[in-house]
Coordinates of N, CA, C and O in Angstrom, one line a residue:
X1 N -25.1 159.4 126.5 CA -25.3 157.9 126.5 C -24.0 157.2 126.2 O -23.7 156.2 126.9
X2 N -23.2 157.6 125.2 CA -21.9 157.2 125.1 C -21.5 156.9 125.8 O -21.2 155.7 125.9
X3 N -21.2 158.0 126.6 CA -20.1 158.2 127.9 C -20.4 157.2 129.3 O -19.7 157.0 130.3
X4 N -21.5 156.7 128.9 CA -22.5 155.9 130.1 C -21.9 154.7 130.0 O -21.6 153.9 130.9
X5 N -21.7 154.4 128.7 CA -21.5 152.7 128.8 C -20.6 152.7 128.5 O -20.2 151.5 128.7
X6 N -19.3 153.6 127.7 CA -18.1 153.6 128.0 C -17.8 153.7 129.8 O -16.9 152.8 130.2
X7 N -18.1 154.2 130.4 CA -18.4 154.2 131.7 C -18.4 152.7 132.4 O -17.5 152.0 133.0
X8 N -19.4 152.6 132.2 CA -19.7 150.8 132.6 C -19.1 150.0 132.0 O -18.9 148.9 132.4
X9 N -18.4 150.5 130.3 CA -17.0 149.2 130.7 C -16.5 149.1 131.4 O -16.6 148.0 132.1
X10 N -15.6 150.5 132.0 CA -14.7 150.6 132.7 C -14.5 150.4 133.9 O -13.6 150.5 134.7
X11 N -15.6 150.2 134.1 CA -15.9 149.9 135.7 C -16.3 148.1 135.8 O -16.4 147.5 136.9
X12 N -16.6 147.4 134.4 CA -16.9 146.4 134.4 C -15.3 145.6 134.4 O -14.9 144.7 135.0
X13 N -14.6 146.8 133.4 CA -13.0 145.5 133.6 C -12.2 146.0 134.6 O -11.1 145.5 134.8
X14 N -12.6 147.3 135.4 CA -12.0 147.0 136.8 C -12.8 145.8 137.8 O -12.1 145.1 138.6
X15 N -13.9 145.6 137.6 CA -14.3 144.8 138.8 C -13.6 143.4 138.1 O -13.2 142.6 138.9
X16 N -13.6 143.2 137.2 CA -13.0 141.8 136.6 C -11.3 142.0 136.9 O -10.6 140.9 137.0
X17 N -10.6 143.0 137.2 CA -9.3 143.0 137.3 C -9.1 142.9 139.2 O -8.2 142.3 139.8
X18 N -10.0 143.3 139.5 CA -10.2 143.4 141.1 C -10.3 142.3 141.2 O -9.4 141.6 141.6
X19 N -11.3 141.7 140.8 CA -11.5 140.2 141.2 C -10.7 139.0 141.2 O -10.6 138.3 142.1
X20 N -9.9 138.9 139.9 CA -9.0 138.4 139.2 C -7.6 138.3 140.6 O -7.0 137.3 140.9
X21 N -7.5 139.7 140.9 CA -6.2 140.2 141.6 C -6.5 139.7 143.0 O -5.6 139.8 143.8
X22 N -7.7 139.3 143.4 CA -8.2 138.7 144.6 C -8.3 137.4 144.8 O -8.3 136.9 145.9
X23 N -8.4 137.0 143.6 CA -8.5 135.2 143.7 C -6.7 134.6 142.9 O -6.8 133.4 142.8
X24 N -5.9 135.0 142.6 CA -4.6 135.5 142.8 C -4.2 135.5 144.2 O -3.4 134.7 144.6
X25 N -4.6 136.3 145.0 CA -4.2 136.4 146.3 C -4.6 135.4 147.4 O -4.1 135.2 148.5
X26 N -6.1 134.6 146.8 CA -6.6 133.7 147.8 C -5.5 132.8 147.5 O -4.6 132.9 148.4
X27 N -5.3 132.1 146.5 CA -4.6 130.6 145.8 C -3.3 131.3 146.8 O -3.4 131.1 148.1
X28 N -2.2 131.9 146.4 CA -1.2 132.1 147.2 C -1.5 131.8 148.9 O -0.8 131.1 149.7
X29 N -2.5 132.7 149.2 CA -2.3 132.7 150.7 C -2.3 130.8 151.6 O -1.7 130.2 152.5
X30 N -3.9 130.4 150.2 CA -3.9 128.7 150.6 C -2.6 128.0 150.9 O -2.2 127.4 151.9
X31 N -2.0 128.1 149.6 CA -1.1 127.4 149.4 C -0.1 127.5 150.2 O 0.6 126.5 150.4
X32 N 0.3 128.8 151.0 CA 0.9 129.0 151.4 C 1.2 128.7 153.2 O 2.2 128.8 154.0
X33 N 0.1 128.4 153.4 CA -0.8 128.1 154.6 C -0.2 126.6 154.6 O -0.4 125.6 153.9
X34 N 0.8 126.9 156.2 CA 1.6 125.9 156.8 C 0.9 124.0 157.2 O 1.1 122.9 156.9
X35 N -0.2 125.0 158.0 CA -0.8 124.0 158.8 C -2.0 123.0 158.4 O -2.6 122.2 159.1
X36 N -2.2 123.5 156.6 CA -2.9 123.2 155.8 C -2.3 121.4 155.0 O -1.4 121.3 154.1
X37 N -2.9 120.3 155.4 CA -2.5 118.8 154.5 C -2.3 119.2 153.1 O -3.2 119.9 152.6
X38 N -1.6 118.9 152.6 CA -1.2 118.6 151.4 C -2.0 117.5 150.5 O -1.8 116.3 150.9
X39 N -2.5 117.7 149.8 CA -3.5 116.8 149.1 C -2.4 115.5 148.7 O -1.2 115.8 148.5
X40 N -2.7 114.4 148.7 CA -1.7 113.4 148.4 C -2.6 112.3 147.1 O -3.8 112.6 147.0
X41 N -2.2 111.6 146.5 CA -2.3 110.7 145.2 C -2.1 109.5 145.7 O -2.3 108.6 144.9
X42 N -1.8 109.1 146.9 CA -1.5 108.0 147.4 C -3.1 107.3 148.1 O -4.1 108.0 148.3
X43 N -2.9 106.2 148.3 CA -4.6 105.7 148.6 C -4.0 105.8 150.4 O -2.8 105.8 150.8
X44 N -5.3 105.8 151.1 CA -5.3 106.1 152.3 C -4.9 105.2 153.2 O -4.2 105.6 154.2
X45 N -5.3 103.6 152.7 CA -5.6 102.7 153.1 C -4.6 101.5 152.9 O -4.9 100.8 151.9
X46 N -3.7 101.2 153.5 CA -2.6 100.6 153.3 C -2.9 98.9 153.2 O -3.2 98.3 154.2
X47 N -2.7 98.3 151.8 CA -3.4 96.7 151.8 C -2.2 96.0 152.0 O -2.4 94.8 151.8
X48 N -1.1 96.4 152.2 CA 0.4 95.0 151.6 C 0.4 94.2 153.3 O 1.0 93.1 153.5
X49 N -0.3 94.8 154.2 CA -0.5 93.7 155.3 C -1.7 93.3 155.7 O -1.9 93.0 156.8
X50 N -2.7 93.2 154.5 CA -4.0 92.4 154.7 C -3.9 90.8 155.0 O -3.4 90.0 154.2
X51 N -4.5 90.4 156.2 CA -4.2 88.8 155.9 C -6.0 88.6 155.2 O -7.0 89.1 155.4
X52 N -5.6 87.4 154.3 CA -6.7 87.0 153.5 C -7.4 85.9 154.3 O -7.1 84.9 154.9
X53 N -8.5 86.5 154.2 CA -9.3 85.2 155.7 C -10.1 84.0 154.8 O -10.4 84.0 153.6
X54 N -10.3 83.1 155.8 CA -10.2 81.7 155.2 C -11.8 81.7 155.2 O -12.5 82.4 155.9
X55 N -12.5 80.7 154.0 CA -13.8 81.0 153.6 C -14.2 80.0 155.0 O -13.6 79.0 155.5
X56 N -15.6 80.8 155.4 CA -15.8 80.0 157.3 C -16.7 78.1 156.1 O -16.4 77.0 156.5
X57 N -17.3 78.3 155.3 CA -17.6 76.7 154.7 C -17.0 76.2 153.7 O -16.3 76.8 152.9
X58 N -17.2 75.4 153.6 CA -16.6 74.7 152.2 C -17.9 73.5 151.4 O -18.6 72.7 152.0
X59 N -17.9 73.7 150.7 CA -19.4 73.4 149.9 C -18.7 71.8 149.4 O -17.7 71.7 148.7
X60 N -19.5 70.6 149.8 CA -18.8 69.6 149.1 C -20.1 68.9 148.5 O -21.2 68.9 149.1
X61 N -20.0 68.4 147.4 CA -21.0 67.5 146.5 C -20.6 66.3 146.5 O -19.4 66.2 146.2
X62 N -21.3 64.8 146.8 CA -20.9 63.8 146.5 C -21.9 62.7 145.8 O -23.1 62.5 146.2
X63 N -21.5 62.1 144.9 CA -22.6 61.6 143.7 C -21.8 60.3 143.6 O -20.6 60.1 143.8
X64 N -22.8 59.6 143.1 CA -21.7 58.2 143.0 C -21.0 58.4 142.0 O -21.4 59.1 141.1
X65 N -19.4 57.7 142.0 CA -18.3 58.1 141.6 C -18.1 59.5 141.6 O -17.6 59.7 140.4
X66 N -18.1 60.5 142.1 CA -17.7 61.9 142.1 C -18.0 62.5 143.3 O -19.0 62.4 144.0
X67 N -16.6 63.2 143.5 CA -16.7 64.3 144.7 C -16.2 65.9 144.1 O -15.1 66.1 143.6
X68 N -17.1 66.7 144.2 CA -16.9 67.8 143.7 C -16.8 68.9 145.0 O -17.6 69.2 146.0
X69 N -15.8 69.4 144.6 CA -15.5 70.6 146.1 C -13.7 71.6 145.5 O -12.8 71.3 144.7
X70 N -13.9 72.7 146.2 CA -12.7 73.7 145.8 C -11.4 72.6 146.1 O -11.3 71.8 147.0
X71 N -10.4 72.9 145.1 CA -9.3 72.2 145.0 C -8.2 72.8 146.1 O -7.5 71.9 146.5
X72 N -8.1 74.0 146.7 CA -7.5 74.4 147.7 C -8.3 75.3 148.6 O -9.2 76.0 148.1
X73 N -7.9 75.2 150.1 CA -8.6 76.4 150.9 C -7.2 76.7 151.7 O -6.3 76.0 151.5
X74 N -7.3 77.6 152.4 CA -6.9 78.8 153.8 C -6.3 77.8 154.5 O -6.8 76.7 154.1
X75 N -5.4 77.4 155.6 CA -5.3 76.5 156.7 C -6.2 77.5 158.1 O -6.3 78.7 158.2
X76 N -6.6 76.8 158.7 CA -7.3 77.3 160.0 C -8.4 76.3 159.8 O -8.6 75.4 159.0
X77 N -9.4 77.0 161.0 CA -10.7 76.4 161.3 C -11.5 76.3 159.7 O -11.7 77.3 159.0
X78 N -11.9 75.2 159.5 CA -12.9 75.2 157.8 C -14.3 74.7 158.3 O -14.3 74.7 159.6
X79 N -15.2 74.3 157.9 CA -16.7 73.7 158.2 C -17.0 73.3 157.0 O -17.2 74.2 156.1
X80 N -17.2 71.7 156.4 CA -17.2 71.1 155.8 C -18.7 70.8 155.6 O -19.3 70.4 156.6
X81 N -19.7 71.2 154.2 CA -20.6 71.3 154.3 C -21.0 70.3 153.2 O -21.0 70.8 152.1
X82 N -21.2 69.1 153.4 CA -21.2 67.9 152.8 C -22.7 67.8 152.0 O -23.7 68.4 152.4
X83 N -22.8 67.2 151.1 CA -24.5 67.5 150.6 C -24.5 66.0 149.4 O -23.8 66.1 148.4
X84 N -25.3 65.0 149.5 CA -25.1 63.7 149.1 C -26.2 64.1 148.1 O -27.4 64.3 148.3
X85 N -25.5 64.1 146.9 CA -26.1 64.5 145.3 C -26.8 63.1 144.6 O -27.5 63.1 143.6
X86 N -26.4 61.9 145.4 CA -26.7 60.6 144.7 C -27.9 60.0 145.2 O -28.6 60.4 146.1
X87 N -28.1 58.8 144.4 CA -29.0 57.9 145.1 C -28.2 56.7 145.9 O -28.9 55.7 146.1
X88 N -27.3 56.7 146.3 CA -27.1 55.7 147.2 C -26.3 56.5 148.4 O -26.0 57.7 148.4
X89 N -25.9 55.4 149.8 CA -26.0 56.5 150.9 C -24.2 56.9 150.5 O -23.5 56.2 149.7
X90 N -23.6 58.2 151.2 CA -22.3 58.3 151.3 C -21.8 59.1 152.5 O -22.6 59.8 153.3
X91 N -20.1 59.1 152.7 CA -19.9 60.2 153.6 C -19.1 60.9 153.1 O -19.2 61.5 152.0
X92 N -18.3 61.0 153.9 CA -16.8 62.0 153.5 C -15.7 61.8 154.9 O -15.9 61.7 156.1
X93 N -14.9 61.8 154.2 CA -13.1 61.5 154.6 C -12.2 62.6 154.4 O -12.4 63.1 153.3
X94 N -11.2 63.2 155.3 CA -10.3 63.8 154.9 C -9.1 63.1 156.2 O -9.4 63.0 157.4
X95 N -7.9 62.7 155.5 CA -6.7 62.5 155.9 C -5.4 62.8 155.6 O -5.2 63.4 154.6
X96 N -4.8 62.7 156.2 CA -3.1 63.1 156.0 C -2.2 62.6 156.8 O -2.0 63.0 158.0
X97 N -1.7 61.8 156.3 CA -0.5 60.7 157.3 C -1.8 59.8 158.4 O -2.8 59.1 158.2
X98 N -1.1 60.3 159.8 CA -2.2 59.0 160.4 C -3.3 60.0 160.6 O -4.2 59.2 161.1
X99 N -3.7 60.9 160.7 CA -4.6 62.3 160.8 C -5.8 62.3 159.9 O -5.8 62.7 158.7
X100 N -7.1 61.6 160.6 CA -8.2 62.0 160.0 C -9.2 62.4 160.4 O -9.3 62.1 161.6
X101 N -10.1 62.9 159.8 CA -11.8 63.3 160.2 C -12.9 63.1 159.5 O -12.9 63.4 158.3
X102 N -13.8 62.8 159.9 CA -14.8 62.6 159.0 C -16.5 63.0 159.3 O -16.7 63.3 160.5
X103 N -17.3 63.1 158.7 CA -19.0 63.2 159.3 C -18.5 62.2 160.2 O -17.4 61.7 160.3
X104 N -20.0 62.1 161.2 CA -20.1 61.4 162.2 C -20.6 59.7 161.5 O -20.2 58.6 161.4
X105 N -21.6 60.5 161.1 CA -22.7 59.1 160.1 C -23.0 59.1 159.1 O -22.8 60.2 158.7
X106 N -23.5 58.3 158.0 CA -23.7 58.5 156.6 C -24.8 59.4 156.0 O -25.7 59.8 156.7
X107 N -24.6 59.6 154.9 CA -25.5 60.9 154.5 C -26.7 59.7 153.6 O -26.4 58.7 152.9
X108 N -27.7 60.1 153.8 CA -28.6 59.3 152.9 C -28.4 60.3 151.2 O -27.5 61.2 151.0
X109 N -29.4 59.7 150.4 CA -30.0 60.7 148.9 C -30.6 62.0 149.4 O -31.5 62.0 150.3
X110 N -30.3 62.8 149.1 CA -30.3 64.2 149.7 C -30.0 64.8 151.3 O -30.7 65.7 151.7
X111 N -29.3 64.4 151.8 CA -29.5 64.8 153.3 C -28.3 65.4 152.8 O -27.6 65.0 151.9
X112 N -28.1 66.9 153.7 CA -26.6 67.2 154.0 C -26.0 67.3 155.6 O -27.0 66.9 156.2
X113 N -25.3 67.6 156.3 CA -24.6 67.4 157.1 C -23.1 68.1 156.8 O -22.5 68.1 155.8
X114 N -22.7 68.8 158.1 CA -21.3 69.1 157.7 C -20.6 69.0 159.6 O -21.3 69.0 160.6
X115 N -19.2 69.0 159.4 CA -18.4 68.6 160.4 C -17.1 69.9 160.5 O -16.6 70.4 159.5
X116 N -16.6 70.2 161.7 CA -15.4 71.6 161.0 C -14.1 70.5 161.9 O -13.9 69.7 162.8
X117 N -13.4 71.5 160.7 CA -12.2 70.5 161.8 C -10.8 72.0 161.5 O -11.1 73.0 160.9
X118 N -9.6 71.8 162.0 CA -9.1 72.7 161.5 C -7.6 72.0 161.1 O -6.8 71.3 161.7
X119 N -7.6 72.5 160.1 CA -6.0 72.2 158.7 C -5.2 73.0 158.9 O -5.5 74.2 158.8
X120 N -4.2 72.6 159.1 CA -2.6 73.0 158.7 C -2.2 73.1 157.3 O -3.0 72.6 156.4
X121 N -1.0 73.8 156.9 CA -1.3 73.7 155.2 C -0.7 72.3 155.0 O -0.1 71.6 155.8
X122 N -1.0 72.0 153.8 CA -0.3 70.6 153.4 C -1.6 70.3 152.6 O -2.6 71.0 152.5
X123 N -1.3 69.0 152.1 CA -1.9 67.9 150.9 C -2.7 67.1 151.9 O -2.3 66.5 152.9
X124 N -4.2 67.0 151.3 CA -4.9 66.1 152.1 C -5.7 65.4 151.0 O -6.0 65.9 150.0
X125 N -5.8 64.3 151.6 CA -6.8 63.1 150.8 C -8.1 63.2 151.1 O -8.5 63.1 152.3
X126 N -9.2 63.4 150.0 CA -10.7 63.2 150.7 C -11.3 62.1 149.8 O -11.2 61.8 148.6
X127 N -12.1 61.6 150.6 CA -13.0 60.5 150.4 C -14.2 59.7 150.9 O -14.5 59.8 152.1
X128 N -14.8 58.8 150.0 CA -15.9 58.4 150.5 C -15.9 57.1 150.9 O -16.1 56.1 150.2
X129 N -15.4 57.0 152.7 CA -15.1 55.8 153.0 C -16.4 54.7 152.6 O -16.2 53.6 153.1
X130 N -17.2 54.8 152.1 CA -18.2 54.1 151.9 C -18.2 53.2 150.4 O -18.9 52.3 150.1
X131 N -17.4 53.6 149.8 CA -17.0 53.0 148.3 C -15.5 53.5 147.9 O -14.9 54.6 148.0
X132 N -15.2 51.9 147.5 CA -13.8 51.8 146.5 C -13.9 52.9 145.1 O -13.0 53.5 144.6
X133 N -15.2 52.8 144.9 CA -15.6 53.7 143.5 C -15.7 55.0 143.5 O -15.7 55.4 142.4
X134 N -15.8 56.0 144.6 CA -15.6 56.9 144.1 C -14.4 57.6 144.5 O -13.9 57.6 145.6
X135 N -13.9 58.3 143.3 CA -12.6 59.1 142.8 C -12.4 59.8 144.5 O -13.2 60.1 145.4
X136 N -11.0 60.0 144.4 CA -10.2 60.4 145.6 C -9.8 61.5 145.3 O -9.1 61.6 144.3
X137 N -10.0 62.7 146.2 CA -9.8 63.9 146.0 C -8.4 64.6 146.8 O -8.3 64.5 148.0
X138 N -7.4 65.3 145.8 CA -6.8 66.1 146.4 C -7.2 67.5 147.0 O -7.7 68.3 146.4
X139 N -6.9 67.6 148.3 CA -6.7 68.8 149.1 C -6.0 69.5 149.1 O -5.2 69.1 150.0
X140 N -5.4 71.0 148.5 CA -4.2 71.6 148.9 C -4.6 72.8 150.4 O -5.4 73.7 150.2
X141 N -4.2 72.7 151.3 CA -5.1 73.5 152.8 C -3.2 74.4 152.2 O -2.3 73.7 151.9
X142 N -3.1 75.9 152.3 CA -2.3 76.6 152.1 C -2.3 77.8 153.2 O -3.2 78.3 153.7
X143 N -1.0 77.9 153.4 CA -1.1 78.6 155.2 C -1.3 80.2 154.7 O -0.8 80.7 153.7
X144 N -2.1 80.7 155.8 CA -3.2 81.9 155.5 C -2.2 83.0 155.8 O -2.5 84.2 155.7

């Protein structure tokens, strides 16, 4: 019985030395294997010439004395999505030099309406040609 499982060590730490000596030989042969990619660290997907695309609406709130909307967008095509927060009626204005647009018609107490127009970059004025009173808003439109 001795001799049995001294036995079956020895046959246990050859098959572990065989084995050992065979996966030794796979890694080499991989590695070694021409036609095989090279694993890389690098991302796949190249972003330094993403252009950043321009949001397709622009959400605008108007309340008496207050116009609330993002302080800069994208230049290109925008869609101006106007939404009259108040109780009396209003519109909206955007200009720049002799260059303007506006809704067609006035927005009642809750109605919204929107109009698209498309901006170049530059500083634009928005407003509610319907009152002196409410606050005038800067536009920055920044080229996309």
């Amino acid at each position: 019985m001795i001799l049995n499982k001294t036995t079956s060590r020895r046959q246990g730490f050859g098959w572990i030395v065989t084995s050992g000596t065979f996966l030794a030989l796979t890694v080499v042969l991989v590695a070694a294997t021409p036609d095989r990619p090279s694993a890389s660290l690098e991302p796949s997907v190249d972003l330094t010439d993403r252009a950043i695309a321009p949001a397709p609406d622009v959400e605008v709130l108007i309340t008496e004395y207050k116009i609330e909307m993002p302080a800069s967008v994208v230049a290109g095509e925008i869609t101006f999505v106007v939404r009259n927060g108040g109780t009396e009626e209003h519109s909206l204005k955007i200009a720049r030099g002799d260059w303007e647009a506006s809704l067609e018609g006035n927005l009642g107490p809750g109605d919204t309406d929107n109009f698209t127009v498309t901006l170049e970059a530059g500083t634009y004025e928005v407003t509610c040609p319907l009152s002196d009173d409410v606050e005038k808003v800067r536009l920055e439109v920044t080229a996309g």
